[in-house]
mmCIF file of C-alpha atoms in Angstrom:
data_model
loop_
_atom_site.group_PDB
_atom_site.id
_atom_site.type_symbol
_atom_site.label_atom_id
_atom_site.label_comp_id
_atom_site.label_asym_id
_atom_site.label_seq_id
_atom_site.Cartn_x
_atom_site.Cartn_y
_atom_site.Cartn_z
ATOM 1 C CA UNK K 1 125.003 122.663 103.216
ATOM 2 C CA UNK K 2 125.027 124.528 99.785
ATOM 3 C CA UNK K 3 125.830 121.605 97.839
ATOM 4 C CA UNK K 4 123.614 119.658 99.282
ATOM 5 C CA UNK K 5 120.525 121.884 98.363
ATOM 6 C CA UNK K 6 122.052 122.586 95.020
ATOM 7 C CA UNK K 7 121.899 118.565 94.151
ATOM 8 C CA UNK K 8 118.684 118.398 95.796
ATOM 9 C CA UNK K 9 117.392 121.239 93.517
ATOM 10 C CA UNK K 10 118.993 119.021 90.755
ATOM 11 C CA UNK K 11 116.674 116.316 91.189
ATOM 12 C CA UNK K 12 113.693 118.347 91.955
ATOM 13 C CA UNK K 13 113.754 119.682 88.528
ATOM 14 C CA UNK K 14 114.837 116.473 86.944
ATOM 15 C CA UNK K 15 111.786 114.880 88.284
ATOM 16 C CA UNK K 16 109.367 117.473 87.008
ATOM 17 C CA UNK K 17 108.652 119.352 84.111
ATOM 18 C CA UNK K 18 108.980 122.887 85.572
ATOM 19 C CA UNK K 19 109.165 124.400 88.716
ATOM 20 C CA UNK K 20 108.485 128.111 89.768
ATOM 21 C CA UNK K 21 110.632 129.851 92.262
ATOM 22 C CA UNK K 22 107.848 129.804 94.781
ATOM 23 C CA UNK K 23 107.694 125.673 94.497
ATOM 24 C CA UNK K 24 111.357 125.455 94.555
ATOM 25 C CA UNK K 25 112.100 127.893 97.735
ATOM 26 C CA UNK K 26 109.323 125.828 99.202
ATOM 27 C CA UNK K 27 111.014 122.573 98.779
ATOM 28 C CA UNK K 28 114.317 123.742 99.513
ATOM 29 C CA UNK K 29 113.257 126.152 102.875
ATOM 30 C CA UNK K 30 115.052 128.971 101.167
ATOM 31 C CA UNK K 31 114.225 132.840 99.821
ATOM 32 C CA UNK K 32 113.320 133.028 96.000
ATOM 33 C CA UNK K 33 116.560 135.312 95.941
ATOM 34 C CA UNK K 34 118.220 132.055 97.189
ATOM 35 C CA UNK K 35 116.387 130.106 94.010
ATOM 36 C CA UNK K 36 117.731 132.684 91.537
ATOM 37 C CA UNK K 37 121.143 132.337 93.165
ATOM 38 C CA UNK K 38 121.348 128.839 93.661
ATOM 39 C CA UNK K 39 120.465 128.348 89.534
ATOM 40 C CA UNK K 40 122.729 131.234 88.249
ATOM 41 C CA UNK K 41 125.536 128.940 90.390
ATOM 42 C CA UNK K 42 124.276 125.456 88.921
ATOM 43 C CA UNK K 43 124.467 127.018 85.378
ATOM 44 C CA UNK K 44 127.885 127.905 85.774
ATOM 45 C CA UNK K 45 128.522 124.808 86.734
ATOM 46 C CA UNK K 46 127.443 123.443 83.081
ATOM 47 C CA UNK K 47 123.818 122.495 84.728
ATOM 48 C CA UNK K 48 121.537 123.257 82.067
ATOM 49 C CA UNK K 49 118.938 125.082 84.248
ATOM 50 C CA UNK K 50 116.870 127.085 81.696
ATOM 51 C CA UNK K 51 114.382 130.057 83.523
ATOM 52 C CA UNK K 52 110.936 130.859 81.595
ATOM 53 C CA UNK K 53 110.002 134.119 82.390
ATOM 54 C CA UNK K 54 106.360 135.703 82.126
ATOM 55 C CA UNK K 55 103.202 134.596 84.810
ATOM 56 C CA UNK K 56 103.480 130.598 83.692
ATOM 57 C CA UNK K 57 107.401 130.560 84.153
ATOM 58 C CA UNK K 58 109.645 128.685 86.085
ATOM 59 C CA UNK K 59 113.147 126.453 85.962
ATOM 60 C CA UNK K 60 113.517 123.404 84.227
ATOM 61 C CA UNK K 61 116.693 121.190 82.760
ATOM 62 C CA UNK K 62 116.926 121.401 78.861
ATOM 63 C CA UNK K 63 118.586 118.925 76.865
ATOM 64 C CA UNK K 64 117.209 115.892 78.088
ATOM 65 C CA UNK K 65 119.836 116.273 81.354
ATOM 66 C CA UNK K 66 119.877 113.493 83.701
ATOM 67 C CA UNK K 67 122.210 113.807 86.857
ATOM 68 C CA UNK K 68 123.916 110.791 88.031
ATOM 69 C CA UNK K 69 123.827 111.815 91.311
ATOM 70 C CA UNK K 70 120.596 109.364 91.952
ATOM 71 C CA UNK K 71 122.253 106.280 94.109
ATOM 72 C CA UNK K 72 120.531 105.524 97.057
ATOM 73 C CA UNK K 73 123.176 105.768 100.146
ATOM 74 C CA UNK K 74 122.444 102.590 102.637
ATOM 75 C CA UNK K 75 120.336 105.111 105.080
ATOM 76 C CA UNK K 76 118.425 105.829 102.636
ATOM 77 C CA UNK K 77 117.592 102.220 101.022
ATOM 78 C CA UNK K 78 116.866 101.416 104.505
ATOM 79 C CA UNK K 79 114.503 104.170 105.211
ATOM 80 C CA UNK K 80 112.914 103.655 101.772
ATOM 81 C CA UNK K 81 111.352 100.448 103.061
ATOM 82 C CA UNK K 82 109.176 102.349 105.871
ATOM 83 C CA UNK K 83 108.284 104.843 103.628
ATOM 84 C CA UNK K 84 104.850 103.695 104.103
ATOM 85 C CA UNK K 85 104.664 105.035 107.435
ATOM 86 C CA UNK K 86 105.801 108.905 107.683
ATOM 87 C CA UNK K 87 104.388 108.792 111.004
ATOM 88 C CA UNK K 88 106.853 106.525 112.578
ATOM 89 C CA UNK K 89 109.778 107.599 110.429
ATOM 90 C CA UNK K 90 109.606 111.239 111.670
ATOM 91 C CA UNK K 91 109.402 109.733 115.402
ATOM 92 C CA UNK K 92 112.923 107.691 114.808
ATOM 93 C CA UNK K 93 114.523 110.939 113.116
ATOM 94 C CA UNK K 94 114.273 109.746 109.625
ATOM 95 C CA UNK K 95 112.015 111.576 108.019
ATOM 96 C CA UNK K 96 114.878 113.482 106.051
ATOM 97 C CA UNK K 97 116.628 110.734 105.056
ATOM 98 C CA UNK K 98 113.274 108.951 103.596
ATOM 99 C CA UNK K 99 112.396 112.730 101.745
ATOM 100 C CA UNK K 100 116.087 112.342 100.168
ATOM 101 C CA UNK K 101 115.483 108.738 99.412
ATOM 102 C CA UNK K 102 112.072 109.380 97.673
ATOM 103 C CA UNK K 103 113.035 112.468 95.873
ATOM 104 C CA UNK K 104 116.632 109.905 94.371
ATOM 105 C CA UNK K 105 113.941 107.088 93.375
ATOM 106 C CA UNK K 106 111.639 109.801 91.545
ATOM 107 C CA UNK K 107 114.310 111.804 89.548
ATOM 108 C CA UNK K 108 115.428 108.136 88.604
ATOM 109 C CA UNK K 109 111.937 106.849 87.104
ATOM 110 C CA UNK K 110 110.586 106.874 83.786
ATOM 111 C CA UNK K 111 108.610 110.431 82.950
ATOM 112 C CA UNK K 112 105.278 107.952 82.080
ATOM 113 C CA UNK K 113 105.916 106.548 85.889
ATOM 114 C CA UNK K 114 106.289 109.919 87.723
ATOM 115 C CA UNK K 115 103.368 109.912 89.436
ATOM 116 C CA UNK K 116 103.316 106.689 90.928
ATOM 117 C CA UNK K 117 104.650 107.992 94.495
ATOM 118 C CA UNK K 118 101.411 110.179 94.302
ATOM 119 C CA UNK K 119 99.338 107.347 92.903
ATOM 120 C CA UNK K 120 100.519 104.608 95.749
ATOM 121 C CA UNK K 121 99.947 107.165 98.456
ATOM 122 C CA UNK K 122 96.091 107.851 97.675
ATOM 123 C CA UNK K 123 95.780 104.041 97.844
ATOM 124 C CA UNK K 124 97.809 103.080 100.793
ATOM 125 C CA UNK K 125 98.194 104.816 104.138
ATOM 126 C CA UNK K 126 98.778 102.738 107.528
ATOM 127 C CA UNK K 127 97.767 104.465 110.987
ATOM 128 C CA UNK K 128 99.778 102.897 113.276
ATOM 129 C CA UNK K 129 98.490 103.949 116.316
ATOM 130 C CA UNK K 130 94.753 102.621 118.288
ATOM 131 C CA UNK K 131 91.526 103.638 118.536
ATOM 132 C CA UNK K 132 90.154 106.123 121.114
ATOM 133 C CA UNK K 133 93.932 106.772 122.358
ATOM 134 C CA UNK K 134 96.674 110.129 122.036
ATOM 135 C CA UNK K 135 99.492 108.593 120.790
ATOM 136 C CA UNK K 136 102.862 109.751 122.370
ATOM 137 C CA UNK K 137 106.387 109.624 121.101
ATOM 138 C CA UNK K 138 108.752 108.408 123.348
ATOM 139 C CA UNK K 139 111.535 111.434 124.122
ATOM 140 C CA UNK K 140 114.163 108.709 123.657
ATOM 141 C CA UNK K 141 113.153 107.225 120.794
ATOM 142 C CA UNK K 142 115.178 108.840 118.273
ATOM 143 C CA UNK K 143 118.304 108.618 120.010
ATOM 144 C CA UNK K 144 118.000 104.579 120.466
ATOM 145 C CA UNK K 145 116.361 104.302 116.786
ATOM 146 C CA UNK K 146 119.813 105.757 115.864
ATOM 147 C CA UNK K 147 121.800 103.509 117.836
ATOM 148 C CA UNK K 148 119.629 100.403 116.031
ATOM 149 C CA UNK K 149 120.719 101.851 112.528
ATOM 150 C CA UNK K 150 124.308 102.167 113.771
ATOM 151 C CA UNK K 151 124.417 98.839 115.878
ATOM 152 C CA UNK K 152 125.550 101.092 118.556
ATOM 153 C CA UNK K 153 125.589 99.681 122.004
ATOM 154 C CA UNK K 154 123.849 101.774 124.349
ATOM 155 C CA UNK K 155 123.610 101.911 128.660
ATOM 156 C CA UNK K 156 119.955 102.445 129.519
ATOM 157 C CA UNK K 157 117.974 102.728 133.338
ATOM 158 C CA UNK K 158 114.510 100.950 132.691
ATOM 159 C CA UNK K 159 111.650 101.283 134.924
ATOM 160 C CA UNK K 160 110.430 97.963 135.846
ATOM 161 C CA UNK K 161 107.065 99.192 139.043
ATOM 162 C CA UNK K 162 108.810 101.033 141.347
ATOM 163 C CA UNK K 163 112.084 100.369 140.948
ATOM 164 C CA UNK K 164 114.880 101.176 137.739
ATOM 165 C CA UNK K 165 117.466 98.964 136.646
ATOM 166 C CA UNK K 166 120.962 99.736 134.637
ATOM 167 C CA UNK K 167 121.269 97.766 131.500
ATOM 168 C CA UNK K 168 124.022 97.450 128.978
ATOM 169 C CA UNK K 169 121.622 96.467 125.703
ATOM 170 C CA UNK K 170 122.914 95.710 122.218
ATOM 171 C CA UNK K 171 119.645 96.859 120.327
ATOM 172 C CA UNK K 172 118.609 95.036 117.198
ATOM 173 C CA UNK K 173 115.250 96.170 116.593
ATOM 174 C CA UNK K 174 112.408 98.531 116.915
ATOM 175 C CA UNK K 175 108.535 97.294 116.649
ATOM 176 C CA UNK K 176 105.667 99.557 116.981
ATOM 177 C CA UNK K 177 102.745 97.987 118.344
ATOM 178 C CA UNK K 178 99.296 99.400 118.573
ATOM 179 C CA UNK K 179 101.005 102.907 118.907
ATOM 180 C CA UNK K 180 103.306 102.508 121.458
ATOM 181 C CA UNK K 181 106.941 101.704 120.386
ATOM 182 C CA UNK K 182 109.254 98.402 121.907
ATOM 183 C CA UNK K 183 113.406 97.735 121.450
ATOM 184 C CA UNK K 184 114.049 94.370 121.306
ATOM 185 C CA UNK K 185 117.670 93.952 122.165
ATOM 186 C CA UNK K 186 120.429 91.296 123.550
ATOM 187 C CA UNK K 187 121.435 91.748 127.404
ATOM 188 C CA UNK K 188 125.202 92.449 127.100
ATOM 189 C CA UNK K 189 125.730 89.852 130.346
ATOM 190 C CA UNK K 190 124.565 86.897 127.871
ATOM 191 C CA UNK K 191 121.392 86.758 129.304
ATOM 192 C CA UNK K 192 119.987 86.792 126.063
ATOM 193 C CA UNK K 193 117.112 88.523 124.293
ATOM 194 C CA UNK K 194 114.916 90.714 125.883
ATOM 195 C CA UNK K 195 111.712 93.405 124.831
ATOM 196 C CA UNK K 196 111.580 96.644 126.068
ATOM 197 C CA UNK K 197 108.843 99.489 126.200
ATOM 198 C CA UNK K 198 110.700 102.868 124.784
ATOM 199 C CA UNK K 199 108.621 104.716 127.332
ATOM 200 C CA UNK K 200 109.805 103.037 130.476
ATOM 201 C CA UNK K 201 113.546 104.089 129.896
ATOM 202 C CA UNK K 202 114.428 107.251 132.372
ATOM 203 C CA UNK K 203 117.898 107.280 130.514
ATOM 204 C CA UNK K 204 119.746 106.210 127.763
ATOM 205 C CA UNK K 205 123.353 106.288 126.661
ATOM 206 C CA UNK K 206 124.224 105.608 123.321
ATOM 207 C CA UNK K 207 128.096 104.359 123.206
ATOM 208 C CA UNK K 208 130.874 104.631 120.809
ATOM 209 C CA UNK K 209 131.519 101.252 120.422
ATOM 210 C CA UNK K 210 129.655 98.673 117.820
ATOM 211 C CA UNK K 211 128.257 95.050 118.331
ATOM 212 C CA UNK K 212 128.548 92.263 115.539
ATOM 213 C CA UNK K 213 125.179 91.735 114.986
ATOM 214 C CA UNK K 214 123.835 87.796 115.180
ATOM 215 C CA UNK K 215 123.059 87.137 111.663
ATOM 216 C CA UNK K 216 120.617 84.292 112.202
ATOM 217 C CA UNK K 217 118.317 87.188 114.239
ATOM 218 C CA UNK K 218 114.768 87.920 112.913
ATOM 219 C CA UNK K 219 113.101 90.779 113.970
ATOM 220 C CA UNK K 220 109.587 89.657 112.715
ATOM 221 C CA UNK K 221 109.801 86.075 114.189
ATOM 222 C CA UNK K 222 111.316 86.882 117.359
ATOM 223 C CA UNK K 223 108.139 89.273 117.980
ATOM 224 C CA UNK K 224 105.751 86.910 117.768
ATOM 225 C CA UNK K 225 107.167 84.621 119.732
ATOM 226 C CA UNK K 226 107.294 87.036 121.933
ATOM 227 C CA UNK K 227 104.037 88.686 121.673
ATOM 228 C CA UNK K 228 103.035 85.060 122.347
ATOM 229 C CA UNK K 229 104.871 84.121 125.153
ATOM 230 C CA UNK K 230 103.478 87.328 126.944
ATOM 231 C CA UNK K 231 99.805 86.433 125.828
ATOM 232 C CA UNK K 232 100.479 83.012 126.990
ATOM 233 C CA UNK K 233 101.727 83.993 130.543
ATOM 234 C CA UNK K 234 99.467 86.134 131.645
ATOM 235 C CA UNK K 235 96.146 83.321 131.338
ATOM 236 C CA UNK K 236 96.872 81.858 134.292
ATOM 237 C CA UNK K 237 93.173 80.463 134.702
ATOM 238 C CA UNK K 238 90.297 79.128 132.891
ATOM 239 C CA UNK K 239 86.475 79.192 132.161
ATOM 240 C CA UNK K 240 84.192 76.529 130.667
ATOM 241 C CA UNK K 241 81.803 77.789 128.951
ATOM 242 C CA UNK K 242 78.499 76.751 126.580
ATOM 243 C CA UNK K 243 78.161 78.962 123.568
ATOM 244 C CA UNK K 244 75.688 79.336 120.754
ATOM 245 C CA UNK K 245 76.664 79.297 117.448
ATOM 246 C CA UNK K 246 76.882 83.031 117.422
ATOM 247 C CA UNK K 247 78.754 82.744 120.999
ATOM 248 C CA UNK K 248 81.558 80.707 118.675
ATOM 249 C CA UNK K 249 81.850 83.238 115.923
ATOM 250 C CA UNK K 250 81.778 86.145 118.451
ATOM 251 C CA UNK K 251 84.282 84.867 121.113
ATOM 252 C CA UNK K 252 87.168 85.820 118.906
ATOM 253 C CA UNK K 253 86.345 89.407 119.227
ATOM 254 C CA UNK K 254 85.369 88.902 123.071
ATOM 255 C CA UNK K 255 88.881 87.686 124.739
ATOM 256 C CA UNK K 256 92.531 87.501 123.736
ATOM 257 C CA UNK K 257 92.946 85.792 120.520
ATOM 258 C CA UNK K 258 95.233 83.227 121.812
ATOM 259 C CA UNK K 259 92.334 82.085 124.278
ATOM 260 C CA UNK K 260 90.244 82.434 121.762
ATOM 261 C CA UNK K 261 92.377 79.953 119.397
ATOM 262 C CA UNK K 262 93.087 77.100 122.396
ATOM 263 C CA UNK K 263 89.000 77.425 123.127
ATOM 264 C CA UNK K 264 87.624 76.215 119.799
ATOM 265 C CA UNK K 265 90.173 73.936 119.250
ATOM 266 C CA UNK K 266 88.953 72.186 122.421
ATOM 267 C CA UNK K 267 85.206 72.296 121.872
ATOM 268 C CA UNK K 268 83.157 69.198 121.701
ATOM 269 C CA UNK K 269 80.711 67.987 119.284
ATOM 270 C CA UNK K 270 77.302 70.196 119.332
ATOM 271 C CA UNK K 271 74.319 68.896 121.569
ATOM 272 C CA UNK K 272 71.147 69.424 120.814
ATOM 273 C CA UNK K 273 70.651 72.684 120.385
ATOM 274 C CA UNK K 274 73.512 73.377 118.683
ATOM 275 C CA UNK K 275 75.588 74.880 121.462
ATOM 276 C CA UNK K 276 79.088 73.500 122.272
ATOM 277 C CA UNK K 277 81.268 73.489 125.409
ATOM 278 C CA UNK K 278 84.719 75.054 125.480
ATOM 279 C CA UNK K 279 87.259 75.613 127.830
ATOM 280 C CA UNK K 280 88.926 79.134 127.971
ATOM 281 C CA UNK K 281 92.452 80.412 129.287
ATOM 282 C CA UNK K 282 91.486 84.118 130.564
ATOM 283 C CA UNK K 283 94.018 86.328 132.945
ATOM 284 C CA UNK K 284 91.652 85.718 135.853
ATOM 285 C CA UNK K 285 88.227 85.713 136.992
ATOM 286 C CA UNK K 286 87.920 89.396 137.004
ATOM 287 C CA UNK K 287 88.717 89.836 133.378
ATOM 288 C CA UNK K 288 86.987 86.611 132.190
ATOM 289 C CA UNK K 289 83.715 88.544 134.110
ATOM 290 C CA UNK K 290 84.255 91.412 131.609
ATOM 291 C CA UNK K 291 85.536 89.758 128.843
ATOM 292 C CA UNK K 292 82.315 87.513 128.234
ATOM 293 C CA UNK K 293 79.661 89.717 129.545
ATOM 294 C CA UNK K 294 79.907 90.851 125.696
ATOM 295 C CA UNK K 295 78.611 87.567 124.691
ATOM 296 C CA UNK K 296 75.707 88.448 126.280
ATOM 297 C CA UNK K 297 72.922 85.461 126.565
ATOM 298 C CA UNK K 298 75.039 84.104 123.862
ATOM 299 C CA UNK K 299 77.642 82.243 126.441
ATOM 300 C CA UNK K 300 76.265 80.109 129.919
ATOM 301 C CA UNK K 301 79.422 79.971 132.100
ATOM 302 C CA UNK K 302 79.504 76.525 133.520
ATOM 303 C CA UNK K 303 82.585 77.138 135.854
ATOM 304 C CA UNK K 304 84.493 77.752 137.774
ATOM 305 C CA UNK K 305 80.958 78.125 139.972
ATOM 306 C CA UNK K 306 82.499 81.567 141.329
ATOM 307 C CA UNK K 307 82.351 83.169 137.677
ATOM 308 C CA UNK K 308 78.699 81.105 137.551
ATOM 309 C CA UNK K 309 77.260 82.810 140.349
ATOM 310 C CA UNK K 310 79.000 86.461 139.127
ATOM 311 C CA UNK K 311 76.598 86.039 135.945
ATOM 312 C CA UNK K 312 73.781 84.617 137.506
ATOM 313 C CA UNK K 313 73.348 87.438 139.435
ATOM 314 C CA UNK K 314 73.908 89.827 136.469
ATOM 315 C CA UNK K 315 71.265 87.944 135.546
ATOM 316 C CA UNK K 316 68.729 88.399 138.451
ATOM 317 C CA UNK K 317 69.839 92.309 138.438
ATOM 318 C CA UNK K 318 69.206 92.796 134.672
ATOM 319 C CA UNK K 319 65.971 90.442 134.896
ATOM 320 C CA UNK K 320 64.436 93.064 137.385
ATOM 321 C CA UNK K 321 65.588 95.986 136.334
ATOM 322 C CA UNK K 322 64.020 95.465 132.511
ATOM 323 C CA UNK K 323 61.182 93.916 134.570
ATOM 324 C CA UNK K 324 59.922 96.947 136.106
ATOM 325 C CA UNK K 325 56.365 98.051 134.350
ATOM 326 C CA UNK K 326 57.653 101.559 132.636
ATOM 327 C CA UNK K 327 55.130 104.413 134.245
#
């Protein structure tokens, strides 16, 4: 444990100037006796650890010292590259391993490129997570995010409604989606790939023994056809519709993009007044109802004639209701 904060301490002061005792307990979660302890040891170790005393004083390396003690372990390479995203790397249980990688990579650069950690960060920040929700993390997630970096098999019970079912899963990947976190891993029987919500699993049990991953596997690509599939399943009916102009550039934002997409690529020339017709897949009537209410008088609903008379008498309600003579 010593060493390890004695090498980190290494590279904090090889990638600044100086440091006081105050900054350097701080990094290191240690007393400012520990500080003075820990650099009286690293100097008798031939660590060139130099102490300015006085109000502006602190530790720094003299000599030009650079440790060689900056190669990035796999973890940590592999950590590197989400980075970008402290928010999900502290819900897998990797946020030390990232700090460590981060801290090699800046004792490594250039003094004239020091600040460029600082200078990405305060020009790129992704928030994961959607609007006008609490995101959660899953308690399970860190122990399967660990069996993913160690191609661990693992035994899980996932909810599916009511019921749970055992599974023996060989996970490959982890995707967070909108804030809420998915495995995608091979079924052990053969059955092939399968997507899993983290939050659904009642139990997991991460094994000792490994799997040989498939090396023509790609996490990204096997997502979307995924996240496709799904979308695709669940339209199991359709609307035709007449929209304005403004009804075609708002109906992206109104139902699922994949309707969306398979709507205007079936539209028809314009008639006269510039509307055109379109057919769209929706999940059923219900949704379809809500979905293009938000087109407003934007969309006329041709059929099915159930949906039609749903809207005409939204119609005759709003028609009365802003008809009333305000007293």
């Amino acid at each position: 444990m010593r060493a390890a904060r004695l090498i980190k301490m290494v590279l904090l002061l090889q990638s600044r100037t100086s440091m006081t005792a105050a900054e350097l307990a701080r990094e290191l979660e240690v007393s400012e006796r520990t500080v003075t302890r820990d650099a009286q040891a690293l100097s008798e170790a031939g660590v060139p650890v130099y102490a300015d005393r006085g109000r502006a004083g602190g530790y720094r390396l003299i000599g030009g010292y650079r440790t060689r003690l900056t190669g990035l372990a796999r973890s940590e390479a592999e950590a590197l590259f989400l980075s970008g995203v402290p928010g999900a790397l502290r819900e897998m249980g990797l946020e030390d391993v990232a700090s460590a990688a981060r801290l090699k990579v800046s004792a490594a650069l250039l003094p004239s490129l020091r600040d460029a950690p600082d200078s990405a960060a305060q020009r790129f920040h992704l928030d994961a997570p959607a609007w006008f929700r609490e995101p959660e993390t899953p308690a399970l997630l860190p122990v399967i995010a660990e069996a993913v970096w160690d191609d661990r098999r693992i035994g899980a019970v996932y909810r599916r409604g009511d019921t749970a079912v055992e599974r023996d899963l060989e996970p490959y990947g982890l995707v967070l989606k909108a804030g809420v976190w998915y495995l995608c891993a091979r079924v052990a029987d053969g059955s092939g790939f399968r997507t899993y919500r983290i939050d659904r699993f009642d139990a997991v049990d991460a094994r000792d023994e490994r799997f040989d991953r498939d090396p023509g596997f790609d996490l990204p690509g096997h997502w979307a056809e995924q996240a496709e599939r799904f979308a695709r399943s669940i339209l199991h009916a359709e609307a035709v519709v007449r929209l304005s102009p403004d009804g075609v550039r708002r109906l992206p934002y109104a139902v699922d993009p994949l309707g969306a997409r398979e709507a205007l690529a079936s539209a028809g020339e314009p008639d006269a007044e510039g509307w055109v017709t379109v057919t769209v897949p929706v999940e059923s009537e219900e949704v379809a109802h809500t979905q293009l209410t938000a087109l407003g008088p934007e969309a006329e609903v041709l059929a099915p004639p159930s949906l039609r008379a749903r809207f005409a008498a939204d119609a005759a309600g709003l028609a009365a209701l802003y008809g009333r003579t305000n007293v």
